[in-house]
mmCIF file of C-alpha atoms in Angstrom:
data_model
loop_
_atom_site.group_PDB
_atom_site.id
_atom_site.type_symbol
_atom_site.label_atom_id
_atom_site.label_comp_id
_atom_site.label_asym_id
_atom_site.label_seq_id
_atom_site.Cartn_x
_atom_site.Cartn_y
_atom_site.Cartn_z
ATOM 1 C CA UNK A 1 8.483 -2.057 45.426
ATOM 2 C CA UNK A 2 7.453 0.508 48.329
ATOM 3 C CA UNK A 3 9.583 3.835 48.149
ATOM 4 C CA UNK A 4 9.770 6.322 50.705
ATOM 5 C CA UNK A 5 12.215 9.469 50.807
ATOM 6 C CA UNK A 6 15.536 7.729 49.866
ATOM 7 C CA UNK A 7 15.004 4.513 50.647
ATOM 8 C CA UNK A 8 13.237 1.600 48.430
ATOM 9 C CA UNK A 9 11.799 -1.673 49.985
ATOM 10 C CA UNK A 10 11.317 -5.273 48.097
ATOM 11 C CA UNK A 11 7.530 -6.999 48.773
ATOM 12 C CA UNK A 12 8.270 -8.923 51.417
ATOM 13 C CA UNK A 13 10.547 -6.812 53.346
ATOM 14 C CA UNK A 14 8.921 -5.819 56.542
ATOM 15 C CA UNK A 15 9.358 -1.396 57.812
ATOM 16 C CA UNK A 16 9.232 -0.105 61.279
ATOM 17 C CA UNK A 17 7.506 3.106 61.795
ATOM 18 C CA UNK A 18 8.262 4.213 65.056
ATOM 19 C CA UNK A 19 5.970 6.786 66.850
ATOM 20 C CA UNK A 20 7.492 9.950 68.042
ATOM 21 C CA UNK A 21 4.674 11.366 70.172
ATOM 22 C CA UNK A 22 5.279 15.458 70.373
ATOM 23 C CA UNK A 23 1.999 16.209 72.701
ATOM 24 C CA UNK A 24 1.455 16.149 76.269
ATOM 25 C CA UNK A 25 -1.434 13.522 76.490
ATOM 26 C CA UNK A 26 -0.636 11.083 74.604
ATOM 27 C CA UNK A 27 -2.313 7.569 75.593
ATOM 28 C CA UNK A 28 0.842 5.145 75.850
ATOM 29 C CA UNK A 29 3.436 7.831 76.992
ATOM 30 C CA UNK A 30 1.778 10.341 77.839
ATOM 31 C CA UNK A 31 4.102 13.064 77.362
ATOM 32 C CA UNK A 32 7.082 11.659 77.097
ATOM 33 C CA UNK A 33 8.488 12.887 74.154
ATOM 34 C CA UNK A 34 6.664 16.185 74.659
ATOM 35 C CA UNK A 35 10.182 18.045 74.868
ATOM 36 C CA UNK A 36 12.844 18.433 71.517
ATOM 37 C CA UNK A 37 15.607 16.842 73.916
ATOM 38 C CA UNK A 38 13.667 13.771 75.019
ATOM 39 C CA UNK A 39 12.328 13.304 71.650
ATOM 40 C CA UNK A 40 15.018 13.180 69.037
ATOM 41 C CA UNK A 41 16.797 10.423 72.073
ATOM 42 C CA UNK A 42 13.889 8.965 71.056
ATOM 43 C CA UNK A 43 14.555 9.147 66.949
ATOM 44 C CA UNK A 44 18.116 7.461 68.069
ATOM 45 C CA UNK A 45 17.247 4.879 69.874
ATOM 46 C CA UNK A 46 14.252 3.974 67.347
ATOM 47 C CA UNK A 47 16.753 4.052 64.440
ATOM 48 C CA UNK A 48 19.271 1.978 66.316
ATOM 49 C CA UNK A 49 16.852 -0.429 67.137
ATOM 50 C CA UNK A 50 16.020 -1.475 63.788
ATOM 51 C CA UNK A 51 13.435 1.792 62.376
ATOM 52 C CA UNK A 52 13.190 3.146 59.105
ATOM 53 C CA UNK A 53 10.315 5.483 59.359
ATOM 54 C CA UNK A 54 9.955 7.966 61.895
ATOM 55 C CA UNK A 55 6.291 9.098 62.562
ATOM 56 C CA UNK A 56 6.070 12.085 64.099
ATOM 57 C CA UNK A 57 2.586 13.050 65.855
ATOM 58 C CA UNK A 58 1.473 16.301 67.340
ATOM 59 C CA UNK A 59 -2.023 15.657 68.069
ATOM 60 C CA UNK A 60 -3.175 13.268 70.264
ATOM 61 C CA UNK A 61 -6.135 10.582 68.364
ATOM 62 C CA UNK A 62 -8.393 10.364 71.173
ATOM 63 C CA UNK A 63 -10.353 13.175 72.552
ATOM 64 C CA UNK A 64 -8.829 15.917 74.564
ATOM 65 C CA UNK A 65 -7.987 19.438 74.603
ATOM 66 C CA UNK A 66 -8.500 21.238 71.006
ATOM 67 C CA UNK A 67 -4.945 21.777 69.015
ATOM 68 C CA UNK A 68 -5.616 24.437 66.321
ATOM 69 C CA UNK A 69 -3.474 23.506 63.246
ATOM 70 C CA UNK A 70 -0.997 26.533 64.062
ATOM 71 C CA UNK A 71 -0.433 24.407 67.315
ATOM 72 C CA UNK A 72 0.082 21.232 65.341
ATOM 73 C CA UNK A 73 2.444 22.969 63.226
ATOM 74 C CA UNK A 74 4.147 24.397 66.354
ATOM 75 C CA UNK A 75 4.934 20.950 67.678
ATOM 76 C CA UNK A 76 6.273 19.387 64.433
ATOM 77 C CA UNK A 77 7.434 21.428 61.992
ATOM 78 C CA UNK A 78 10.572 22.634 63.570
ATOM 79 C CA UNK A 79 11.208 18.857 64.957
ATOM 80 C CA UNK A 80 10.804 17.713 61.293
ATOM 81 C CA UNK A 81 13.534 20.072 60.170
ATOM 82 C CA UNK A 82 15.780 18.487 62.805
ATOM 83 C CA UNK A 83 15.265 14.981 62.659
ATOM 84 C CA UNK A 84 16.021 15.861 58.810
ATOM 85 C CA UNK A 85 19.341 17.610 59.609
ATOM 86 C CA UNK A 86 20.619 14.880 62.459
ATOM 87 C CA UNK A 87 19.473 11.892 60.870
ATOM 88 C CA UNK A 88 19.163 12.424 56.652
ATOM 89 C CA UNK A 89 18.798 9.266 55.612
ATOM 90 C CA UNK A 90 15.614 8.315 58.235
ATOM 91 C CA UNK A 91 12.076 8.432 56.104
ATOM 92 C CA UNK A 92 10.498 11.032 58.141
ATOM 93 C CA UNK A 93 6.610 10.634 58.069
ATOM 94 C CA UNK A 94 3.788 12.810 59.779
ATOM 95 C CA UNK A 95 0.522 12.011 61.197
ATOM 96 C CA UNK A 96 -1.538 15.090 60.804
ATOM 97 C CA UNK A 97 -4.680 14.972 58.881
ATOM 98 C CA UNK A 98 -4.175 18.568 57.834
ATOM 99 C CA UNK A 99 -3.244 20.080 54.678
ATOM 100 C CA UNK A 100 -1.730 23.345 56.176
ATOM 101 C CA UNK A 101 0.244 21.110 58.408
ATOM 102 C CA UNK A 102 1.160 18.717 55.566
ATOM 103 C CA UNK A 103 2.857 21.347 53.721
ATOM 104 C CA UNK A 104 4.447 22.742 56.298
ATOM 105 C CA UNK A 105 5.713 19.980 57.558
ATOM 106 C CA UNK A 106 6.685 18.540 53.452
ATOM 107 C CA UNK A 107 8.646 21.993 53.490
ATOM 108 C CA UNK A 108 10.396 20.804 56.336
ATOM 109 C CA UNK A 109 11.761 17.680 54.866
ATOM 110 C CA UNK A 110 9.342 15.068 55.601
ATOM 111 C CA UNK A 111 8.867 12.057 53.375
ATOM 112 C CA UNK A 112 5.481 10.654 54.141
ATOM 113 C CA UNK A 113 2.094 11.905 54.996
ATOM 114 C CA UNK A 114 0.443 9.802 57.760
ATOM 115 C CA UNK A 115 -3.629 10.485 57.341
ATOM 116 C CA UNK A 116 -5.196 8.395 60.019
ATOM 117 C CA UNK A 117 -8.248 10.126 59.349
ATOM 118 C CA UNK A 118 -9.334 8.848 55.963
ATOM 119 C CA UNK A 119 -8.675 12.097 54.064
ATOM 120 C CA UNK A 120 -11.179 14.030 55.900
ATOM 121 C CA UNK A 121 -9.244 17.267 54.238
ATOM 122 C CA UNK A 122 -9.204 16.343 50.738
ATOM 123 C CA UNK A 123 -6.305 19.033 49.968
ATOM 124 C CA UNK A 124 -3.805 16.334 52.033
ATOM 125 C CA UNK A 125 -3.197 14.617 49.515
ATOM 126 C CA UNK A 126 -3.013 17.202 47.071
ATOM 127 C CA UNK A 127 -0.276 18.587 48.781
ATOM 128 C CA UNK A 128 1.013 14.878 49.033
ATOM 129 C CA UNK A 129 1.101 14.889 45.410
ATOM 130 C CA UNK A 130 2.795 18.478 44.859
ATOM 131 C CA UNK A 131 5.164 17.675 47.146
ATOM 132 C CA UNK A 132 5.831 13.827 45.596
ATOM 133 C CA UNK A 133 5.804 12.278 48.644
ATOM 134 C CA UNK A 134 4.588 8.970 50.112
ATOM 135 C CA UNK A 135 0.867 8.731 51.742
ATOM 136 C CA UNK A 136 -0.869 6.836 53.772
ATOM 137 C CA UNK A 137 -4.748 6.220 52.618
ATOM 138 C CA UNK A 138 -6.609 4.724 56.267
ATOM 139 C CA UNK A 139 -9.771 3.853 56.757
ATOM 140 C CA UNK A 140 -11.726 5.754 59.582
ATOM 141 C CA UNK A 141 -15.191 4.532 59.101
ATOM 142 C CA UNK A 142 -15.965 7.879 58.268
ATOM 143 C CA UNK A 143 -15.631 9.594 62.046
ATOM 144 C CA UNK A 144 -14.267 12.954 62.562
ATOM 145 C CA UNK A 145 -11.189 13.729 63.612
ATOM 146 C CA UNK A 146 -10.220 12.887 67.858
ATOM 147 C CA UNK A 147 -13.791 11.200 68.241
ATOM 148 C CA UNK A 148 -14.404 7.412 69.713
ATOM 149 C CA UNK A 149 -16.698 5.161 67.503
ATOM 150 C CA UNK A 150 -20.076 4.796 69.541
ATOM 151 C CA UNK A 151 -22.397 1.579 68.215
ATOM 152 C CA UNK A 152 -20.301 2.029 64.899
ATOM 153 C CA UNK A 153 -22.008 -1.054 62.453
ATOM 154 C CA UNK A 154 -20.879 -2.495 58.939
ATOM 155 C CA UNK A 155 -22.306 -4.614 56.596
ATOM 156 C CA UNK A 156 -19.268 -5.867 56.079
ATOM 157 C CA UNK A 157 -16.225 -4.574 57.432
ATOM 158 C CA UNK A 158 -13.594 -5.760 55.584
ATOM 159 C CA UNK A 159 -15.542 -4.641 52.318
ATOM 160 C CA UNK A 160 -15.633 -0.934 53.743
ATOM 161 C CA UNK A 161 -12.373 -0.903 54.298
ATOM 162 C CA UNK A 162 -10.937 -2.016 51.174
ATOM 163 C CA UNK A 163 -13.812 0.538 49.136
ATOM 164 C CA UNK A 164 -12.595 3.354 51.053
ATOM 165 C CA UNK A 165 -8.896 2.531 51.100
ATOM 166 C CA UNK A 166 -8.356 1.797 47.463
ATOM 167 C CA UNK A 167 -10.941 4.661 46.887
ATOM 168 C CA UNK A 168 -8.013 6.908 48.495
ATOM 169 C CA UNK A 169 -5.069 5.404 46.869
ATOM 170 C CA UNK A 170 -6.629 5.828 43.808
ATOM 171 C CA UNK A 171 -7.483 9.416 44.076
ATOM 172 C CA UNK A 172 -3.993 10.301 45.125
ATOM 173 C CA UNK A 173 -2.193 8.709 42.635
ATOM 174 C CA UNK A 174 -4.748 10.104 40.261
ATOM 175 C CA UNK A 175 -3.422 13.504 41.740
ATOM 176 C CA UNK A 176 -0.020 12.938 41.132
ATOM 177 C CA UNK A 177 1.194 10.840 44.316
ATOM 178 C CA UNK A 178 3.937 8.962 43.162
ATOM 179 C CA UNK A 179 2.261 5.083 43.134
ATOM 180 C CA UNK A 180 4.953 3.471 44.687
ATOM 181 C CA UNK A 181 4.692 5.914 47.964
ATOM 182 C CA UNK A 182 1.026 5.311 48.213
ATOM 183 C CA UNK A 183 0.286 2.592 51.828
ATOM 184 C CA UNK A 184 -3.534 1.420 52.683
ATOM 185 C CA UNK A 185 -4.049 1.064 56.392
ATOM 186 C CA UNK A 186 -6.983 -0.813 58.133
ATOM 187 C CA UNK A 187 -7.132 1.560 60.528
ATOM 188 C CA UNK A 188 -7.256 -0.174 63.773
ATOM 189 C CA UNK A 189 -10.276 1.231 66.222
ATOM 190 C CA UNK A 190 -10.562 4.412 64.033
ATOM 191 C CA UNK A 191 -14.788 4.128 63.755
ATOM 192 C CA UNK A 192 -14.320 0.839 64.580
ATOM 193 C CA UNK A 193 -15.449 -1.572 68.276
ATOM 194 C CA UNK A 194 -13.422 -4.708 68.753
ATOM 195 C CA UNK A 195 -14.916 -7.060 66.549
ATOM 196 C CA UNK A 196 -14.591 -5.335 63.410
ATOM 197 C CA UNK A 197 -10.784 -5.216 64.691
ATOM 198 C CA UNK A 198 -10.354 -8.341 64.919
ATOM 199 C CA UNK A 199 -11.802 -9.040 61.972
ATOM 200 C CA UNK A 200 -9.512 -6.334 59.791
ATOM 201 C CA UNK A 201 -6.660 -8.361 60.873
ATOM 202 C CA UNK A 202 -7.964 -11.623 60.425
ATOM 203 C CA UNK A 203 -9.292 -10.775 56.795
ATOM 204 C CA UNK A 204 -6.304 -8.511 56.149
ATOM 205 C CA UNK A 205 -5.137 -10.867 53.883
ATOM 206 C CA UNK A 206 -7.457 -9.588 51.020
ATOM 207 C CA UNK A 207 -5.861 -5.936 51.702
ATOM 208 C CA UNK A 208 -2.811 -6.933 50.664
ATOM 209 C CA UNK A 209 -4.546 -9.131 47.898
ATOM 210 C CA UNK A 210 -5.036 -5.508 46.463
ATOM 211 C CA UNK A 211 -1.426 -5.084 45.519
ATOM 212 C CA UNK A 212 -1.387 -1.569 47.566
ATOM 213 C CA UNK A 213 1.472 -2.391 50.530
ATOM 214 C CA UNK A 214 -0.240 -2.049 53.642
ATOM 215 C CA UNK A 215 0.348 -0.803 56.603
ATOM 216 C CA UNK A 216 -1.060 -1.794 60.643
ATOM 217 C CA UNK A 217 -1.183 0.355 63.413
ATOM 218 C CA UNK A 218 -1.419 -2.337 66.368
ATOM 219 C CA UNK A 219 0.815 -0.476 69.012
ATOM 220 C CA UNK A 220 -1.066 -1.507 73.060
ATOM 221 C CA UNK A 221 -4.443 -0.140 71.091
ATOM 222 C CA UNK A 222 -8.013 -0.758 72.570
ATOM 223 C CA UNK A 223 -8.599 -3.724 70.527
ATOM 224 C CA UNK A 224 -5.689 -5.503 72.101
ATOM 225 C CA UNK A 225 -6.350 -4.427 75.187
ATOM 226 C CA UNK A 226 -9.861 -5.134 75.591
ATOM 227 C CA UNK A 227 -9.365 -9.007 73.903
ATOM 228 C CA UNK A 228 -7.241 -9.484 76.435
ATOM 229 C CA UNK A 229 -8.482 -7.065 79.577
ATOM 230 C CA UNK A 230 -5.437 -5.613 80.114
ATOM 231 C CA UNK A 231 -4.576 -2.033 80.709
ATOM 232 C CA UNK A 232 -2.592 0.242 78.023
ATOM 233 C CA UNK A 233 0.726 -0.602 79.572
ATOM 234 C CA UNK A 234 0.536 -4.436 79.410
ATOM 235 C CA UNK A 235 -0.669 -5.015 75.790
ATOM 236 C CA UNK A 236 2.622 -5.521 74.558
ATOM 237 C CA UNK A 237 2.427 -9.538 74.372
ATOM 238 C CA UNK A 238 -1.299 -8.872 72.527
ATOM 239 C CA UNK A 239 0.329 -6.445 70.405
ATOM 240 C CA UNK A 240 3.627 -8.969 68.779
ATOM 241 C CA UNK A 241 1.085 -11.826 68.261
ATOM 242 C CA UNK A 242 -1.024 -9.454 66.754
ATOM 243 C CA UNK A 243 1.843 -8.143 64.530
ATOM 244 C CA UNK A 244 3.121 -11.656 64.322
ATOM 245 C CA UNK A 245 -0.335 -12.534 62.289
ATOM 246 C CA UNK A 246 -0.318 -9.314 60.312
ATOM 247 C CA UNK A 247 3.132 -10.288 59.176
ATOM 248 C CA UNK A 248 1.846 -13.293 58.270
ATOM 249 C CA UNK A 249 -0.983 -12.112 56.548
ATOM 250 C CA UNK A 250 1.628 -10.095 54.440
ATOM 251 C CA UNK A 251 1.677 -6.476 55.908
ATOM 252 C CA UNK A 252 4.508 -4.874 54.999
ATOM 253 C CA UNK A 253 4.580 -1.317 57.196
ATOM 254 C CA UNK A 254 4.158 -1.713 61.378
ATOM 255 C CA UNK A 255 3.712 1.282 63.482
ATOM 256 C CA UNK A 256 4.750 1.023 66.865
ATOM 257 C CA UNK A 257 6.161 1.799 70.023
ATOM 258 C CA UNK A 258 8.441 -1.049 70.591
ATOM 259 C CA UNK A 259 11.008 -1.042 68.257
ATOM 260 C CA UNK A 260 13.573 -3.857 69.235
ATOM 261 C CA UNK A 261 10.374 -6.489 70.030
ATOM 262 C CA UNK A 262 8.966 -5.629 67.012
ATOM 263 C CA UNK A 263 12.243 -6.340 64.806
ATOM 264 C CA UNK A 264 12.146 -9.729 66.733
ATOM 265 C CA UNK A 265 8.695 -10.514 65.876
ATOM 266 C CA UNK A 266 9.184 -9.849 62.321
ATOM 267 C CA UNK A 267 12.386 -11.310 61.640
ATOM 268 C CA UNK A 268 11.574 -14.672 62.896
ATOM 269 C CA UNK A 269 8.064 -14.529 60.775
ATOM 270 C CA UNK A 270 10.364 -13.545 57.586
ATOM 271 C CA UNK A 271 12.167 -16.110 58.474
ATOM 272 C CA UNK A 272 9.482 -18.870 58.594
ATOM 273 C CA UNK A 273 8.098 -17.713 55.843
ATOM 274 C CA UNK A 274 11.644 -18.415 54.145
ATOM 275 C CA UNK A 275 12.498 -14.276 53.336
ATOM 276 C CA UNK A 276 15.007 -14.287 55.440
ATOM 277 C CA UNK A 277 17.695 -16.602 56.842
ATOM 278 C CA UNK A 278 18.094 -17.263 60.326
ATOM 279 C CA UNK A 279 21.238 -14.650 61.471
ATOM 280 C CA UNK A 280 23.123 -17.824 62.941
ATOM 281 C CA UNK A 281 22.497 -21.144 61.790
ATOM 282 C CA UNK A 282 25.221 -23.156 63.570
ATOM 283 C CA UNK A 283 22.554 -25.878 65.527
ATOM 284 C CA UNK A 284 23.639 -29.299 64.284
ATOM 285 C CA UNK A 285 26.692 -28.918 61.933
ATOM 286 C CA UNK A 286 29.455 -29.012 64.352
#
């Protein structure tokens, strides 16, 4: 059982997270959601389209212009006390790897601390656990915050991974984060080149072997795109097959762009895999 804010999820009940970009230079929209107006359309559509988690960013990954954490909190914290008023019921989650931010943004009403940055600020997750909310524990390869992986090597990927995420999981619960809020994430190209991509998600299985619900970030990333050579804004076919193994595979949390592909993707592989009946099933009985 995964339980975020209000809402609790079975094993093999796929979650949308749905990215809510609130910086200028972001990679896929690059700025689009920038603006409160723009953005909480945004939150709507998502959450008509089929999202449960909303994950609100105000840093962009990759490197760019330096956002102090008073900036960070500038861009989220009053956009996390909205989203909480308009929408209550929506698990509202934040990728910051930040403790200042973290509480801020927990004092806001968020639900779920995103650290893509494989707690590089220990105190995250301390103020995860004061605040009893969900987090998730990603592995980063050990890179900094906002820096690209440069002849990054592993002994064995999938065996870093699953020491450093279960290493994190551990410690937070350990701390006092409630178990069943507590997601490991591969961390897709975070200190990572292609391959070792590749091979997350093929091995990805033995993540969720752990018993921790995992989650993948996929969404048009550089893995996708360079396996297929195709620029950020036509990875979206790379991205569903991608997700389409994951679900496979038996990740449970997807965060995204596209929303209403996405619910396609995994319904039909719930489906398959016999979790889910088809929504019409009329074909032959007349």
């Amino acid at each position: 059982m995964l339980r975020l804010g209000r809402r609790e999820f079975d094993a093999h009940e796929p979650v949308i997270m749905a990215i809510v970009n609130r910086t200028p230079d972001s990679f896929y929209d690059q700025g689009a959601t920038f603006l409160d107006e723009p953005a909480l359309a945004r939150v709507e559509q998502a959450v008509a389209e089929g999202a449960a988690i909303i994950d609100v960013g105000g840093v962009k990954a990759g490197p760019g212009e330096e956002v102090s954490a008073t900036e960070e909190a500038r861009r989220t914290v009053g956009f996390v006390a909205e989203v909480r008023r308009r929408f209550p019921d929506v698990i509202i989650s934040v990728d910051t790897w930040r403790a200042s931010v973290g509480e801020a943004v927990c004092e806001a009403g968020a639900d779920l601390l995103n650290d893509a940055w494989g707690g590089v600020d220990p105190g995250l997750a301390e103020v995860a656990a004061r605040y009893r909310v969900g987090l998730v524990c990603t592995h980063a390869g050990g890179a900094e915050p906002r820096t690209r992986p440069h002849r990054v090597t592993y002994d064995d990927v999938m065996a870093d991974i699953l020491r450093v995420t279960v290493g994190l999981a551990e410690r937070a619960v350990a701390l006092g984060v409630p178990r069943e809020s507590v997601m490991i994430d591969p961390g897709h190209d975070f200190g990572k080149n292609t391959r070792h991509s590749l091979e997350a998600t093929r091995r990805l299985g033995e993540m969720v072997g752990t018993g921790w619900p995992v989650l993948v970030s996929l969404s048009n990333k550089d893995f996708v795109g360079e396996t297929l050579d195709q620029p950020v804004k036509e990875r979206l076919v790379g991205t569903l097959a991608t997700t389409a193994v994951s679900a496979w595979l038996g990740a449970q949390v997807y965060r995204v762009h596209e929303v209403a592909e996405t619910r396609q993707v995994l319904d039909m592989v719930a489906s398959i895999a016999g979790h889910r009946p088809p929504a019409v099933a009329r074909r032959g009985l007349a």
